[in-house]
Coordinates of N, CA and C in Angstrom, one line a residue:
M1 N 68.6 -15.2 -12.7 CA 68.6 -14.5 -11.5 C 69.9 -14.8 -10.7
A2 N 70.7 -13.8 -10.3 CA 71.9 -14.0 -9.6 C 71.6 -14.3 -8.1
R3 N 72.4 -15.1 -7.5 CA 72.2 -15.4 -6.1 C 72.6 -14.2 -5.3
V4 N 71.7 -13.8 -4.3 CA 72.0 -12.7 -3.5 C 72.9 -13.1 -2.3
D5 N 73.9 -12.3 -2.1 CA 74.8 -12.5 -1.0 C 74.3 -11.9 0.3
V6 N 73.9 -12.7 1.3 CA 73.4 -12.2 2.6 C 74.3 -12.6 3.7
S7 N 75.5 -13.0 3.4 CA 76.4 -13.5 4.4 C 76.8 -12.5 5.4
R8 N 76.7 -11.2 5.1 CA 77.0 -10.2 6.1 C 76.0 -10.0 7.2
Y9 N 74.8 -10.6 7.0 CA 73.7 -10.5 8.0 C 73.8 -11.8 8.9
Q10 N 74.3 -11.6 10.1 CA 74.5 -12.8 11.0 C 73.6 -13.0 12.1
T11 N 72.8 -11.9 12.4 CA 71.8 -12.0 13.5 C 70.4 -11.7 13.0
F12 N 69.4 -12.0 13.9 CA 68.0 -11.6 13.5 C 67.9 -10.1 13.5
G13 N 68.6 -9.4 14.4 CA 68.6 -8.0 14.4 C 69.1 -7.4 13.1
D14 N 70.2 -8.0 12.6 CA 70.8 -7.5 11.3 C 69.7 -7.8 10.1
I15 N 69.1 -8.9 10.2 CA 68.2 -9.3 9.1 C 67.0 -8.4 9.2
T16 N 66.4 -8.2 10.4 CA 65.2 -7.4 10.4 C 65.4 -6.0 10.1
E17 N 66.6 -5.5 10.5 CA 67.0 -4.1 10.1 C 67.0 -3.9 8.6
R18 N 67.6 -4.9 7.9 CA 67.7 -4.8 6.5 C 66.4 -5.0 5.8
L19 N 65.5 -5.9 6.4 CA 64.2 -6.1 5.8 C 63.4 -4.8 6.0
D20 N 63.5 -4.1 7.1 CA 62.8 -2.8 7.3 C 63.2 -1.8 6.3
D21 N 64.5 -1.8 6.0 CA 65.1 -0.9 5.0 C 64.5 -1.2 3.6
I22 N 64.4 -2.5 3.3 CA 63.9 -3.0 2.0 C 62.5 -2.5 1.9
V23 N 61.7 -2.7 2.9 CA 60.3 -2.3 2.9 C 60.1 -0.8 2.6
A24 N 61.0 0.0 3.3 CA 60.9 1.4 3.1 C 61.3 1.8 1.6
Q25 N 62.3 1.1 1.0 CA 62.6 1.4 -0.3 C 61.5 1.0 -1.3
V26 N 60.9 -0.2 -1.1 CA 59.9 -0.6 -2.0 C 58.7 0.3 -2.0
R27 N 58.4 0.9 -0.8 CA 57.2 1.8 -0.7 C 57.5 3.1 -1.4
D28 N 58.7 3.4 -1.7 CA 59.1 4.7 -2.3 C 58.6 4.6 -3.8
K29 N 57.8 5.5 -4.2 CA 57.2 5.5 -5.5 C 58.2 5.7 -6.6
D30 N 59.4 6.2 -6.3 CA 60.4 6.5 -7.3 C 61.3 5.3 -7.6
V31 N 61.1 4.2 -6.9 CA 61.9 3.0 -7.1 C 61.4 2.3 -8.3
S32 N 62.3 1.9 -9.2 CA 61.8 1.2 -10.4 C 61.4 -0.2 -10.1
L33 N 60.6 -0.7 -11.0 CA 60.1 -2.1 -10.9 C 61.3 -3.0 -10.8
E34 N 62.3 -2.8 -11.7 CA 63.4 -3.7 -11.7 C 64.1 -3.7 -10.3
H35 N 64.3 -2.5 -9.8 CA 65.0 -2.5 -8.5 C 64.1 -3.1 -7.4
S36 N 62.8 -2.9 -7.5 CA 61.9 -3.5 -6.5 C 62.0 -5.0 -6.6
L37 N 62.1 -5.6 -7.8 CA 62.2 -7.0 -7.9 C 63.6 -7.5 -7.3
D38 N 64.6 -6.8 -7.5 CA 65.9 -7.1 -6.9 C 65.8 -7.1 -5.4
L39 N 65.1 -6.1 -4.9 CA 64.9 -6.0 -3.4 C 64.1 -7.2 -2.9
F40 N 63.1 -7.6 -3.7 CA 62.3 -8.8 -3.4 C 63.1 -10.0 -3.3
D41 N 64.0 -10.2 -4.3 CA 64.9 -11.4 -4.2 C 65.8 -11.3 -3.0
E42 N 66.3 -10.2 -2.6 CA 67.1 -10.0 -1.4 C 66.3 -10.4 -0.2
A43 N 65.0 -9.9 -0.1 CA 64.2 -10.2 1.0 C 63.9 -11.7 1.2
I44 N 63.7 -12.4 0.0 CA 63.5 -13.8 0.1 C 64.8 -14.5 0.6
A45 N 66.0 -14.1 0.2 CA 67.2 -14.7 0.6 C 67.4 -14.4 2.1
L46 N 67.0 -13.2 2.6 CA 67.1 -12.9 4.0 C 66.2 -13.8 4.8
G47 N 65.0 -14.0 4.3 CA 64.0 -14.9 5.0 C 64.6 -16.3 5.1
S48 N 65.2 -16.8 4.1 CA 65.8 -18.1 4.1 C 66.9 -18.2 5.1
K49 N 67.7 -17.1 5.2 CA 68.8 -17.0 6.2 C 68.2 -17.1 7.6
A50 N 67.1 -16.3 7.8 CA 66.5 -16.3 9.1 C 66.0 -17.7 9.5
V51 N 65.4 -18.4 8.6 CA 64.9 -19.8 8.8 C 66.1 -20.7 9.2
S52 N 67.2 -20.5 8.5 CA 68.4 -21.3 8.8 C 68.9 -21.0 10.2
L53 N 68.9 -19.7 10.6 CA 69.3 -19.4 12.0 C 68.4 -20.1 13.0
V54 N 67.1 -20.1 12.8 CA 66.2 -20.8 13.7 C 66.5 -22.3 13.7
D55 N 66.7 -22.9 12.6 CA 66.9 -24.3 12.5 C 68.2 -24.7 13.2
A56 N 69.2 -23.8 13.3 CA 70.5 -24.1 13.9 C 70.5 -23.7 15.4
T57 N 69.4 -23.2 15.9 CA 69.3 -22.7 17.3 C 68.8 -23.9 18.1
D58 N 69.5 -24.2 19.2 CA 69.1 -25.2 20.2 C 68.4 -24.4 21.3
F59 N 67.1 -24.6 21.5 CA 66.4 -24.0 22.5 C 66.3 -24.9 23.7
S60 N 66.4 -24.4 24.9 CA 66.1 -25.2 26.1 C 64.6 -25.5 26.2
P61 N 64.3 -26.5 26.9 CA 62.8 -26.9 27.0 C 62.0 -25.7 27.5
E62 N 62.5 -24.9 28.4 CA 61.8 -23.7 28.9 C 61.6 -22.7 27.8
E63 N 62.7 -22.4 27.0 CA 62.6 -21.4 26.0 C 61.6 -21.9 24.9
E64 N 61.6 -23.2 24.6 CA 60.7 -23.7 23.6 C 59.3 -23.6 24.0
A65 N 59.0 -23.9 25.3 CA 57.7 -23.8 25.8 C 57.2 -22.4 25.8
R66 N 58.1 -21.4 26.1 CA 57.7 -20.0 26.1 C 57.4 -19.6 24.7
L67 N 58.2 -20.0 23.7 CA 58.0 -19.6 22.3 C 56.6 -20.2 21.8
V68 N 56.3 -21.4 22.2 CA 55.1 -22.0 21.8 C 53.9 -21.2 22.4
E69 N 54.0 -20.9 23.7 CA 53.0 -20.1 24.3 C 52.8 -18.7 23.7
E70 N 53.9 -18.1 23.4 CA 53.9 -16.8 22.7 C 53.2 -16.9 21.3
H71 N 53.5 -18.0 20.6 CA 52.9 -18.2 19.3 C 51.4 -18.4 19.4
R72 N 51.0 -19.1 20.4 CA 49.6 -19.4 20.6 C 48.9 -18.1 21.0
S73 N 49.5 -17.2 21.8 CA 49.0 -15.9 22.2 C 48.8 -15.0 21.0
A74 N 49.9 -15.1 20.1 CA 49.8 -14.2 18.9 C 48.8 -14.7 17.9
Q75 N 48.4 -16.0 18.0 CA 47.4 -16.5 17.1 C 46.0 -16.0 17.5
G76 N 45.9 -15.7 18.8 CA 44.6 -15.1 19.3 C 43.5 -16.1 19.1
G77 N 42.4 -15.6 18.4 CA 41.2 -16.4 18.2 C 41.3 -17.3 17.0
A78 N 42.4 -17.3 16.3 CA 42.6 -18.2 15.2 C 42.4 -19.7 15.6
D79 N 43.0 -20.0 16.7 CA 42.9 -21.4 17.1 C 41.5 -21.7 17.6
D80 N 40.8 -20.8 18.2 CA 39.5 -21.0 18.7 C 38.5 -21.3 17.6
A81 N 38.8 -20.8 16.4 CA 37.9 -21.0 15.2 C 38.0 -22.5 14.8
E82 N 39.0 -23.2 15.1 CA 39.2 -24.6 14.8 C 38.5 -25.5 15.8
G83 N 38.1 -25.0 16.9 CA 37.4 -25.8 17.9 C 38.4 -26.1 19.0
E84 N 38.0 -26.7 20.0 CA 38.8 -27.0 21.2 C 40.0 -27.9 20.8
G85 N 39.8 -28.9 19.9 CA 40.8 -29.8 19.6 C 42.0 -29.3 18.7
G86 N 41.7 -28.3 18.0 CA 42.8 -27.7 17.1 C 43.2 -28.7 16.1
A87 N 44.5 -29.0 16.1 CA 45.1 -30.0 15.1 C 44.6 -31.4 15.3
A88 N 44.3 -31.7 16.5 CA 43.8 -33.1 16.8 C 42.5 -33.4 16.0
E89 N 41.6 -32.3 15.9 CA 40.4 -32.5 15.2 C 40.6 -32.7 13.7
K90 N 41.7 -32.2 13.2 CA 42.0 -32.3 11.8 C 42.8 -33.5 11.5
G91 N 43.1 -34.4 12.4 CA 43.8 -35.6 12.2 C 45.3 -35.3 12.4
G92 N 45.7 -34.1 12.9 CA 47.1 -33.9 13.1 C 47.6 -34.5 14.4
D93 N 48.8 -34.4 14.7 CA 49.4 -35.0 15.9 C 49.4 -33.9 17.0
P94 N 48.6 -34.0 18.0 CA 48.5 -33.0 19.0 C 49.8 -32.9 19.8
E95 N 50.6 -33.9 19.9 CA 51.9 -33.9 20.6 C 52.9 -33.0 19.8
A96 N 52.7 -32.9 18.5 CA 53.7 -32.1 17.7 C 53.6 -30.6 17.9
T97 N 52.4 -30.2 18.4 CA 52.2 -28.7 18.6 C 52.2 -28.3 20.1
A98 N 52.1 -29.3 21.0 CA 52.1 -28.9 22.4 C 53.4 -29.3 23.1
P99 N 53.9 -28.5 24.0 CA 55.1 -28.9 24.7 C 54.8 -30.0 25.7
D100 N 55.8 -30.8 26.0 CA 55.6 -31.8 27.0 C 55.3 -31.3 28.3
E101 N 54.3 -31.9 29.0 CA 54.0 -31.4 30.3 C 54.5 -32.5 31.3
E102 N 55.5 -32.1 32.0 CA 56.1 -33.0 32.9 C 56.0 -32.5 34.3

């Protein structure tokens, strides 16, 4: 498998736009299996690029707290199913998932 070049995609907007295009192409019944697999490889490379962008981003404490809160809201009832303690009940580090309260 050849490495997919995703260097032209520099922002999340670029990446998500291309991923949307890939999804549309894969849903097309006229696309061959081979081309669909090539698109899958490209989507995986784009996902890795997006992770790298996140890892390289320095968030302010306020931005990080807002992102954690948005993530919790998006989880909805999923956290409630674990009980009130969430990760702490599973032996996880509760400080690793909660923002500092100062």
